[in-house]
């Protein structure tokens, strides 16, 4: 899977929007962009994914650059419960076999939400 | 609600002892996975299973064993051969393996294993 780069940490205030960036300059045409988050002492939780177009769901929005070399996860109104490590993952959905099924989590971005 | 249940949440192992971590899912997913997470690190794949009675080694299978006798269950045994078993173990599932079926993966809340 292609590599992603995220800031180590970010800080936000409660009820303000948060924009979490991810750079993926070596992304291929069949790589989907996935975001997961992991709250302390819990398993990762799926947030959102997309290929080319911007995506919205009840948790967040995903804005994908036109050249697909970067993307931004947007939390519209941060809450204390959104404090977590956020992972940006690329996944080539055409890859088959062996350990290609694993999810490669980097170190992600630690989001701190201030009350 | 459908989901993945891992038990116990905390587990302690004595030297030379095998321990089994439980993972049950009611999502009707065919594929299941075991990952290991060390402090401040990403996830590493231990084993995965595409279907009942079938499973494959991941990147760090040495010292671990699994079984898949039922679609809903994928227990992981940490054997005494695993020299550094202290870690956070995560079980996951997906609709299937290959292509878009692999994602998203749904995770349990993990089991934290420590050595006494």
Coordinates of N, CA and C in Angstrom, one line a residue:
Chain A
X1 N 0.8 -1.2 0.0 CA 0.0 0.0 0.0 C 0.9 1.3 0.0
X2 N 0.4 2.3 -0.7 CA 1.2 3.5 -0.8 C 1.2 4.2 0.6
X3 N 2.2 5.0 0.8 CA 2.5 5.6 2.1 C 1.7 6.9 2.3
X4 N 1.3 7.2 3.6 CA 0.6 8.4 3.9 C 1.4 9.1 5.0
X5 N 1.3 10.5 5.0 CA 1.9 11.3 6.0 C 0.9 12.2 6.7
X6 N 0.9 12.1 8.0 CA 0.0 12.9 8.8 C 0.8 13.6 9.9
X7 N 0.2 14.7 10.4 CA 0.9 15.4 11.5 C 0.8 14.5 12.8
X8 N 1.8 14.6 13.6 CA 1.7 13.7 14.8 C 0.6 14.1 15.8
X9 N 0.3 15.4 15.9 CA -0.8 15.8 16.8 C -1.4 17.1 16.3
X10 N -2.7 17.2 16.8 CA -3.4 18.5 16.5 C -4.3 18.7 17.7
X11 N -4.7 20.0 17.9 CA -5.5 20.4 19.0 C -6.7 21.2 18.5
X12 N -7.8 21.0 19.2 CA -9.0 21.7 18.8 C -9.8 22.1 20.0
X13 N -10.7 23.0 19.8 CA -11.6 23.4 20.9 C -13.0 22.7 20.6
X14 N -13.7 22.4 21.7 CA -15.0 21.8 21.6 C -15.9 22.6 20.8
X15 N -16.7 22.0 19.9 CA -17.7 22.6 19.1 C -17.2 23.4 17.9
X16 N -15.9 23.4 17.7 CA -15.3 24.0 16.6 C -14.9 22.9 15.5
X17 N -14.9 23.3 14.2 CA -14.5 22.3 13.2 C -13.0 22.0 13.3
X18 N -12.8 20.7 12.9 CA -11.4 20.2 12.8 C -11.1 19.7 11.5
X19 N -9.9 20.1 10.9 CA -9.5 19.6 9.6 C -8.2 18.8 9.8
X20 N -8.3 17.5 9.6 CA -7.2 16.6 9.8 C -6.6 16.3 8.4
X21 N -5.3 16.7 8.1 CA -4.8 16.5 6.8 C -4.0 15.2 6.6
X22 N -4.0 14.7 5.4 CA -3.2 13.5 5.1 C -2.6 13.7 3.7
X23 N -1.3 13.5 3.6 CA -0.6 13.6 2.3 C -0.3 12.2 1.8
X24 N -0.6 11.9 0.5 CA -0.4 10.6 -0.1 C 0.0 10.8 -1.5
X25 N 1.2 11.4 -1.7 CA 1.7 11.8 -3.1 C 1.9 10.6 -4.0
X26 N 2.1 9.4 -3.5 CA 2.3 8.2 -4.4 C 1.1 7.4 -4.6
X27 N -0.1 8.0 -4.4 CA -1.3 7.2 -4.5 C -1.5 6.8 -5.9
X28 N -2.1 5.6 -6.1 CA -2.4 5.0 -7.4 C -3.8 5.2 -7.7
X29 N -4.2 5.0 -9.0 CA -5.5 5.2 -9.4 C -6.6 4.3 -8.8
X30 N -6.1 3.2 -8.2 CA -7.1 2.2 -7.6 C -7.0 2.2 -6.1
X31 N -6.3 3.2 -5.5 CA -6.2 3.3 -4.1 C -7.4 4.0 -3.5
X32 N -8.1 3.4 -2.6 CA -9.2 4.1 -1.9 C -8.5 4.7 -0.6
X33 N -9.1 5.9 -0.2 CA -8.6 6.6 1.0 C -9.5 6.3 2.1
X34 N -9.0 5.6 3.2 CA -9.8 5.3 4.3 C -9.4 6.0 5.6
X35 N -10.3 6.4 6.4 CA -10.0 6.9 7.7 C -10.6 6.1 8.8
X36 N -9.7 5.8 9.8 CA -10.2 5.1 11.0 C -9.7 6.0 12.2
X37 N -10.4 5.8 13.3 CA -9.9 6.5 14.5 C -9.9 5.4 15.7
X38 N -9.0 5.7 16.6 CA -8.9 4.8 17.8 C -8.9 5.6 19.0
X39 N -10.0 5.3 19.8 CA -10.1 6.0 21.1 C -9.2 5.2 22.1
X40 N -8.8 5.8 23.2 CA -7.9 5.1 24.2 C -8.5 3.8 24.6
X41 N -7.6 2.8 24.6 CA -8.0 1.4 25.0 C -9.1 0.8 24.3
X42 N -9.4 1.2 23.0 CA -10.4 0.6 22.2 C -9.8 0.2 20.9
X43 N -10.6 -0.6 20.1 CA -10.2 -1.0 18.8 C -10.4 0.2 17.8
X44 N -9.8 0.2 16.7 CA -10.0 1.2 15.7 C -11.5 1.2 15.2
X45 N -11.9 2.3 14.8 CA -13.3 2.5 14.4 C -13.3 3.1 13.0
X46 N -14.0 2.5 12.1 CA -14.1 3.0 10.7 C -14.8 4.4 10.7
X47 N -14.3 5.4 10.0 CA -14.9 6.7 10.0 C -15.5 7.0 8.6
X48 N -14.7 6.9 7.5 CA -15.2 7.2 6.2 C -14.2 6.8 5.2
X49 N -14.6 6.6 3.9 CA -13.6 6.3 2.9 C -14.1 7.0 1.6
X50 N -13.2 7.1 0.6 CA -13.6 7.7 -0.7 C -12.5 7.4 -1.7
X51 N -12.9 7.6 -3.0 CA -11.9 7.4 -4.1 C -11.5 8.7 -4.8
X52 N -12.5 9.4 -5.3 CA -12.2 10.7 -6.0 C -13.1 11.8 -5.5
X53 N -14.3 11.5 -5.3 CA -15.3 12.6 -4.9 C -15.3 12.8 -3.4
X54 N -15.7 14.0 -3.0 CA -15.8 14.3 -1.6 C -17.0 13.4 -1.1
X55 N -16.9 13.0 0.2 CA -17.8 12.1 0.8 C -18.3 12.7 2.2
X56 N -19.6 12.4 2.5 CA -20.1 12.8 3.8 C -20.8 11.7 4.4
X57 N -20.7 11.5 5.7 CA -21.6 10.6 6.4 C -21.9 11.2 7.8
X58 N -22.5 10.5 8.6 CA -23.0 11.1 9.9 C -21.8 11.4 10.8
X59 N -20.6 10.8 10.6 CA -19.5 11.1 11.5 C -18.7 12.2 11.0
X60 N -18.4 12.3 9.7 CA -17.4 13.3 9.2 C -17.6 13.5 7.7
X61 N -16.8 14.4 7.2 CA -16.7 14.6 5.7 C -15.3 14.3 5.3
X62 N -15.1 13.9 4.1 CA -13.8 13.6 3.5 C -13.7 14.5 2.2
X63 N -12.7 15.4 2.3 CA -12.4 16.2 1.1 C -11.1 15.7 0.4
X64 N -11.2 15.4 -0.9 CA -10.1 14.8 -1.6 C -9.7 15.8 -2.6
X65 N -8.4 16.1 -2.6 CA -7.8 17.0 -3.6 C -8.0 16.5 -5.0
X66 N -8.1 17.4 -6.0 CA -8.3 17.1 -7.4 C -7.3 16.1 -7.9
X67 N -6.0 16.3 -7.5 CA -5.0 15.4 -8.0 C -4.8 14.2 -7.1
X68 N -5.6 14.1 -6.1 CA -5.7 12.9 -5.1 C -4.4 12.7 -4.3
X69 N -3.5 13.7 -4.3 CA -2.3 13.5 -3.6 C -2.4 13.9 -2.1
X70 N -3.6 14.4 -1.8 CA -3.9 14.8 -0.4 C -5.4 14.7 -0.1
X71 N -5.7 14.5 1.2 CA -7.1 14.5 1.6 C -7.2 15.1 3.0
X72 N -8.4 15.5 3.3 CA -8.7 16.1 4.6 C -9.9 15.5 5.3
X73 N -9.8 15.0 6.5 CA -11.0 14.6 7.2 C -11.5 15.8 8.0
X74 N -12.8 16.0 7.9 CA -13.4 17.2 8.5 C -14.4 16.7 9.6
X75 N -14.2 17.1 10.8 CA -15.1 16.9 11.8 C -15.8 18.3 12.0
X76 N -17.1 18.4 11.8 CA -17.7 19.7 11.7 C -17.9 20.4 13.0
X77 N -18.1 19.6 14.1 CA -18.2 20.2 15.4 C -17.5 19.2 16.4
X78 N -16.3 19.5 16.8 CA -15.6 18.5 17.6 C -16.3 18.4 19.0
X79 N -16.3 17.2 19.5 CA -16.8 17.0 20.9 C -15.6 16.3 21.6
X80 N -15.8 16.3 22.9 CA -14.7 15.6 23.7 C -14.6 14.2 23.3
X81 N -15.6 13.6 22.9 CA -15.6 12.2 22.5 C -14.8 11.9 21.2
X82 N -14.5 13.0 20.5 CA -13.8 12.9 19.2 C -12.2 12.8 19.5
X83 N -11.8 13.0 20.7 CA -10.4 12.9 21.1 C -9.9 11.5 20.8
X84 N -9.0 11.3 19.9 CA -8.6 10.0 19.5 C -7.4 10.1 18.6
X85 N -6.8 8.9 18.2 CA -5.8 8.9 17.2 C -6.5 8.6 15.8
X86 N -6.3 9.5 14.8 CA -6.9 9.3 13.5 C -5.9 8.8 12.5
X87 N -6.3 7.8 11.8 CA -5.4 7.1 10.9 C -5.9 7.3 9.4
X88 N -5.1 7.7 8.6 CA -5.4 7.8 7.1 C -4.7 6.6 6.5
X89 N -5.4 5.8 5.7 CA -4.9 4.6 5.2 C -5.3 4.5 3.7
X90 N -4.4 4.1 2.9 CA -4.7 3.9 1.5 C -4.8 2.4 1.2
X91 N -5.8 2.0 0.5 CA -6.0 0.6 0.2 C -6.3 0.3 -1.2
X92 N -5.4 -0.4 -1.9 CA -5.6 -0.8 -3.3 C -6.6 -1.9 -3.3
X93 N -7.8 -1.7 -3.7 CA -8.8 -2.7 -3.6 C -8.7 -3.8 -4.7
X94 N -7.7 -3.6 -5.6 CA -7.4 -4.6 -6.6 C -6.4 -5.6 -6.1
X95 N -5.7 -5.3 -4.9 CA -4.7 -6.2 -4.5 C -5.3 -7.5 -3.9
X96 N -4.7 -8.6 -4.2 CA -5.2 -9.9 -3.8 C -4.1 -10.7 -3.2
X97 N -4.5 -11.6 -2.3 CA -3.5 -12.6 -1.9 C -2.6 -12.2 -0.8
X98 N -2.2 -13.2 0.0 CA -1.2 -13.1 1.1 C -1.6 -12.0 2.1
X99 N -0.6 -11.3 2.5 CA -0.9 -10.3 3.6 C -1.4 -9.0 3.0
X100 N -1.9 -9.0 1.7 CA -2.4 -7.8 1.2 C -3.7 -7.4 1.9
X101 N -4.3 -8.4 2.6 CA -5.6 -8.1 3.3 C -5.4 -7.3 4.6
X102 N -4.2 -7.1 5.0 CA -4.0 -6.4 6.3 C -4.2 -4.9 6.1
X103 N -4.6 -4.3 7.1 CA -4.6 -2.8 7.1 C -3.3 -2.3 7.7
X104 N -2.7 -1.4 7.0 CA -1.4 -0.9 7.5 C -1.7 0.5 8.2
X105 N -1.6 0.4 9.5 CA -1.8 1.6 10.3 C -0.4 2.2 10.6
X106 N -0.3 3.5 10.3 CA 0.9 4.2 10.7 C 0.7 4.7 12.1
X107 N 1.3 5.8 12.5 CA 1.2 6.4 13.8 C 0.0 7.3 14.0
X108 N -0.5 7.8 12.9 CA -1.7 8.6 12.9 C -1.5 10.0 13.5
X109 N -2.6 10.7 13.7 CA -2.6 12.0 14.3 C -3.4 12.0 15.6
X110 N -2.8 12.3 16.7 CA -3.4 12.4 18.0 C -4.2 13.7 18.1
X111 N -5.5 13.6 18.1 CA -6.4 14.8 18.2 C -6.7 15.0 19.7
X112 N -6.4 16.2 20.2 CA -6.8 16.6 21.5 C -7.9 17.7 21.4
X113 N -9.0 17.5 22.1 CA -10.1 18.4 22.1 C -10.3 19.1 23.5
X114 N -10.1 20.4 23.5 CA -10.2 21.2 24.7 C -11.6 21.6 25.0
X115 N -12.1 21.5 26.3 CA -13.4 21.9 26.6 C -13.6 23.4 26.5
Chain B
X1 N -27.5 -4.8 18.4 CA -26.6 -4.2 17.4 C -25.5 -5.3 17.0
X2 N -25.2 -5.4 15.7 CA -24.1 -6.3 15.3 C -22.8 -5.7 15.7
X3 N -21.8 -6.7 15.9 CA -20.5 -6.2 16.3 C -19.6 -7.4 16.6
X4 N -18.4 -7.0 17.1 CA -17.4 -8.0 17.5 C -17.1 -7.9 19.0
X5 N -17.1 -9.1 19.6 CA -16.9 -9.1 21.0 C -15.6 -9.9 21.3
X6 N -14.7 -9.2 22.0 CA -13.5 -9.8 22.4 C -13.5 -10.0 24.0
X7 N -13.0 -11.2 24.4 CA -12.9 -11.4 25.8 C -11.7 -12.2 26.1
X8 N -11.1 -12.1 27.3 CA -11.5 -11.0 28.3 C -10.8 -9.7 27.9
X9 N -11.1 -8.6 28.6 CA -10.6 -7.3 28.2 C -9.1 -7.2 28.7
X10 N -8.8 -7.8 29.8 CA -7.5 -7.9 30.4 C -7.1 -9.4 30.7
X11 N -5.9 -9.8 30.4 CA -5.5 -11.2 30.6 C -4.1 -11.2 31.0
X12 N -3.8 -12.1 32.0 CA -2.4 -12.2 32.5 C -1.9 -13.6 32.3
X13 N -0.7 -13.7 31.8 CA -0.2 -15.1 31.5 C 1.1 -15.3 32.3
X14 N 1.2 -16.5 32.8 CA 2.5 -16.9 33.5 C 3.4 -17.4 32.5
X15 N 4.7 -17.4 32.8 CA 5.7 -17.9 31.9 C 5.4 -19.4 31.6
X16 N 5.5 -19.7 30.3 CA 5.4 -21.1 29.9 C 3.9 -21.5 29.7
X17 N 3.0 -20.6 29.8 CA 1.6 -20.9 29.8 C 1.0 -20.5 28.5
X18 N 0.1 -21.3 27.9 CA -0.7 -20.9 26.7 C -2.0 -20.2 27.2
X19 N -2.4 -19.2 26.5 CA -3.7 -18.6 26.8 C -4.4 -18.4 25.5
X20 N -5.8 -18.4 25.6 CA -6.6 -18.2 24.4 C -7.5 -17.0 24.5
X21 N -7.4 -16.2 23.5 CA -8.2 -15.0 23.4 C -9.5 -15.3 22.6
X22 N -10.6 -14.8 23.0 CA -11.9 -15.1 22.4 C -12.2 -13.9 21.4
X23 N -12.8 -14.3 20.3 CA -13.3 -13.3 19.3 C -14.6 -13.9 18.7
X24 N -15.7 -13.2 18.9 CA -17.0 -13.6 18.3 C -17.6 -12.4 17.6
X25 N -18.2 -12.7 16.4 CA -18.8 -11.7 15.6 C -20.2 -12.1 15.2
X26 N -21.2 -11.2 15.2 CA -22.5 -11.5 14.7 C -22.9 -10.6 13.5
X27 N -21.9 -10.3 12.7 CA -22.1 -9.5 11.5 C -22.3 -10.3 10.3
X28 N -22.2 -11.6 10.4 CA -22.3 -12.5 9.3 C -21.2 -12.3 8.3
X29 N -20.0 -11.9 8.8 CA -18.9 -11.7 7.9 C -18.1 -13.0 7.7
X30 N -17.6 -13.2 6.5 CA -16.8 -14.4 6.2 C -15.4 -14.2 6.7
X31 N -14.8 -13.0 6.5 CA -13.4 -12.9 6.8 C -13.2 -12.3 8.2
X32 N -12.2 -12.9 8.9 CA -11.8 -12.4 10.2 C -10.3 -12.3 10.3
X33 N -9.8 -11.5 11.2 CA -8.4 -11.2 11.3 C -8.0 -11.0 12.8
X34 N -6.7 -11.3 13.1 CA -6.1 -10.9 14.4 C -4.9 -10.0 14.1
X35 N -4.9 -8.9 14.9 CA -3.8 -8.0 14.8 C -3.2 -7.9 16.2
X36 N -1.9 -7.4 16.2 CA -1.2 -7.1 17.5 C -0.8 -5.6 17.4
X37 N -1.0 -4.9 18.5 CA -0.6 -3.5 18.6 C 0.3 -3.3 19.8
X38 N 1.5 -2.8 19.6 CA 2.4 -2.5 20.7 C 2.3 -1.0 21.0
X39 N 2.6 -0.5 22.2 CA 2.4 0.9 22.6 C 3.0 1.9 21.5
X40 N 2.2 2.8 21.1 CA 2.6 3.8 20.2 C 2.9 3.4 18.8
X41 N 2.5 2.1 18.5 CA 2.8 1.5 17.2 C 1.5 1.3 16.4
X42 N 1.7 0.9 15.1 CA 0.5 0.6 14.3 C 0.2 -0.9 14.6
X43 N -0.7 -1.4 13.7 CA -1.2 -2.8 13.8 C -0.3 -3.8 13.0
X44 N -0.1 -4.9 13.5 CA 0.6 -6.0 12.7 C -0.3 -7.2 12.6
X45 N -0.4 -7.8 11.4 CA -1.3 -8.9 11.2 C -0.7 -10.2 11.7
X46 N -1.5 -10.9 12.5 CA -1.0 -12.2 13.0 C -1.5 -13.4 12.1
X47 N -2.8 -13.5 12.0 CA -3.5 -14.5 11.2 C -4.8 -13.9 10.6
X48 N -5.2 -14.5 9.5 CA -6.5 -14.1 9.0 C -7.2 -15.4 8.4
X49 N -8.5 -15.2 8.3 CA -9.3 -16.4 7.8 C -10.3 -15.9 6.8
X50 N -10.4 -16.6 5.7 CA -11.4 -16.2 4.7 C -12.7 -16.9 4.9
X51 N -12.7 -18.1 5.5 CA -13.9 -18.9 5.5 C -13.7 -19.9 6.6
X52 N -14.7 -20.6 7.0 CA -14.6 -21.6 8.1 C -13.6 -22.7 7.7
X53 N -12.9 -23.1 8.6 CA -11.9 -24.2 8.5 C -10.7 -23.8 7.6
X54 N -10.6 -22.5 7.3 CA -9.4 -22.0 6.5 C -8.8 -20.8 7.2
X55 N -7.5 -20.8 7.3 CA -6.8 -19.6 7.9 C -5.4 -19.5 7.3
X56 N -4.9 -18.3 7.3 CA -3.5 -18.1 6.8 C -2.7 -17.3 7.7
X57 N -1.4 -17.5 7.7 CA -0.5 -16.7 8.5 C -0.3 -15.3 8.0
X58 N -0.2 -14.4 8.9 CA 0.1 -13.0 8.6 C 1.6 -12.7 8.7
X59 N 1.9 -11.5 9.1 CA 3.3 -11.1 9.1 C 4.1 -11.6 10.4
X60 N 3.3 -11.9 11.5 CA 4.0 -12.3 12.7 C 3.3 -13.5 13.4
X61 N 3.1 -14.5 12.6 CA 2.4 -15.7 13.1 C 3.1 -16.6 14.1
X62 N 4.4 -16.5 14.2 CA 5.2 -17.4 15.0 C 4.8 -17.2 16.5
X63 N 4.5 -18.3 17.2 CA 4.2 -18.3 18.6 C 2.7 -18.1 18.8
X64 N 1.9 -18.1 17.7 CA 0.5 -18.0 17.8 C -0.2 -19.1 17.0
X65 N -1.4 -19.5 17.4 CA -2.2 -20.4 16.6 C -3.7 -20.0 16.7
X66 N -4.4 -20.4 15.6 CA -5.9 -20.0 15.6 C -6.7 -21.2 15.1
X67 N -8.0 -21.1 15.2 CA -8.9 -22.1 14.6 C -10.1 -21.3 14.1
X68 N -10.8 -21.9 13.2 CA -12.0 -21.3 12.7 C -13.0 -22.4 12.4
X69 N -13.6 -22.9 13.5 CA -14.6 -24.0 13.4 C -16.0 -23.5 13.1
X70 N -16.3 -22.3 13.5 CA -17.6 -21.6 13.2 C -17.4 -20.3 12.5
X71 N -18.3 -19.9 11.8 CA -18.2 -18.6 11.1 C -18.1 -17.4 12.0
X72 N -18.7 -17.6 13.2 CA -18.8 -16.5 14.1 C -17.6 -16.3 15.0
X73 N -16.8 -17.4 15.1 CA -15.7 -17.4 16.1 C -14.3 -17.6 15.5
X74 N -13.4 -16.9 16.1 CA -12.0 -17.0 15.6 C -11.0 -16.8 16.7
X75 N -10.9 -17.8 17.6 CA -10.1 -17.7 18.8 C -8.6 -17.7 18.5
X76 N -7.8 -17.0 19.2 CA -6.4 -16.9 19.1 C -5.7 -17.4 20.3
X77 N -4.8 -18.4 20.1 CA -4.0 -18.9 21.2 C -2.6 -18.4 21.2
X78 N -2.2 -17.8 22.3 CA -0.8 -17.3 22.4 C 0.0 -18.4 23.1
X79 N 0.9 -19.0 22.4 CA 1.6 -20.1 23.0 C 2.8 -19.7 23.8
X80 N 3.4 -20.6 24.5 CA 4.6 -20.3 25.3 C 5.8 -20.0 24.4
X81 N 5.7 -20.4 23.1 CA 6.7 -20.1 22.1 C 6.8 -18.6 21.8
X82 N 5.8 -17.9 22.1 CA 5.8 -16.4 21.8 C 6.5 -15.8 22.9
X83 N 7.7 -15.3 22.6 CA 8.6 -14.8 23.7 C 8.3 -13.4 24.2
X84 N 7.6 -12.6 23.5 CA 7.2 -11.3 23.9 C 5.7 -11.0 23.7
X85 N 4.9 -11.7 24.5 CA 3.5 -11.7 24.2 C 2.7 -10.4 24.7
X86 N 3.4 -9.6 25.5 CA 2.7 -8.5 26.1 C 2.4 -7.5 25.0
X87 N 1.0 -7.3 24.8 CA 0.6 -6.4 23.7 C -0.9 -6.2 23.8
X88 N -1.5 -5.4 23.0 CA -2.9 -5.2 22.8 C -3.3 -6.0 21.6
X89 N -4.2 -7.0 21.7 CA -4.6 -7.8 20.6 C -6.0 -7.4 20.1
X90 N -6.1 -7.2 18.8 CA -7.3 -6.8 18.2 C -7.8 -7.8 17.2
X91 N -9.1 -8.1 17.3 CA -9.8 -9.0 16.3 C -10.6 -8.1 15.4
X92 N -10.7 -8.4 14.1 CA -11.5 -7.7 13.2 C -12.2 -8.6 12.2
X93 N -13.2 -8.1 11.5 CA -13.9 -8.9 10.5 C -14.2 -8.0 9.3
X94 N -14.4 -8.6 8.2 CA -14.9 -7.9 7.0 C -15.8 -8.8 6.2
X95 N -16.6 -8.2 5.3 CA -17.6 -9.1 4.5 C -16.9 -10.2 3.9
X96 N -15.7 -10.0 3.3 CA -15.0 -11.0 2.7 C -13.5 -10.6 2.5
X97 N -12.8 -11.4 1.6 CA -11.5 -11.1 1.3 C -11.4 -10.7 -0.2
X98 N -10.6 -9.8 -0.5 CA -10.4 -9.4 -1.9 C -11.2 -8.2 -2.3
X99 N -10.6 -7.3 -3.0 CA -11.3 -6.2 -3.5 C -12.0 -5.4 -2.5
X100 N -13.2 -4.9 -2.8 CA -13.9 -4.0 -1.9 C -14.5 -4.7 -0.7
X101 N -14.5 -6.1 -0.8 CA -15.0 -6.8 0.4 C -14.1 -6.7 1.6
X102 N -12.9 -6.4 1.4 CA -11.9 -6.4 2.5 C -12.1 -5.2 3.4
X103 N -12.8 -4.2 2.9 CA -12.9 -3.0 3.7 C -14.4 -2.6 3.7
X104 N -14.9 -1.9 4.8 CA -14.1 -1.6 6.0 C -14.0 -2.9 6.9
X105 N -13.0 -2.8 7.7 CA -12.8 -3.9 8.7 C -13.4 -3.3 10.0
X106 N -14.2 -4.2 10.7 CA -14.8 -3.8 11.9 C -14.0 -4.5 13.0
X107 N -13.7 -3.7 14.1 CA -12.8 -4.1 15.1 C -13.5 -4.3 16.5
X108 N -13.0 -5.3 17.2 CA -13.5 -5.4 18.6 C -12.7 -4.4 19.5
X109 N -13.0 -4.4 20.8 CA -12.4 -3.5 21.7 C -11.1 -4.0 22.3
X110 N -10.6 -5.1 21.8 CA -9.3 -5.6 22.2 C -9.2 -6.3 23.5
X111 N -8.1 -7.1 23.6 CA -7.7 -7.8 24.8 C -6.2 -7.4 25.1
X112 N -6.0 -6.9 26.3 CA -4.7 -6.5 26.7 C -4.0 -7.6 27.5
X113 N -3.0 -8.2 26.9 CA -2.3 -9.4 27.5 C -1.0 -8.9 28.2
X114 N -0.8 -9.4 29.4 CA 0.4 -9.0 30.2 C 1.0 -10.3 30.8
X115 N 2.3 -10.3 31.0 CA 3.0 -11.4 31.6 C 3.3 -11.1 33.0
X116 N 2.9 -12.2 33.8 CA 3.1 -12.0 35.3 C 4.6 -12.4 35.6

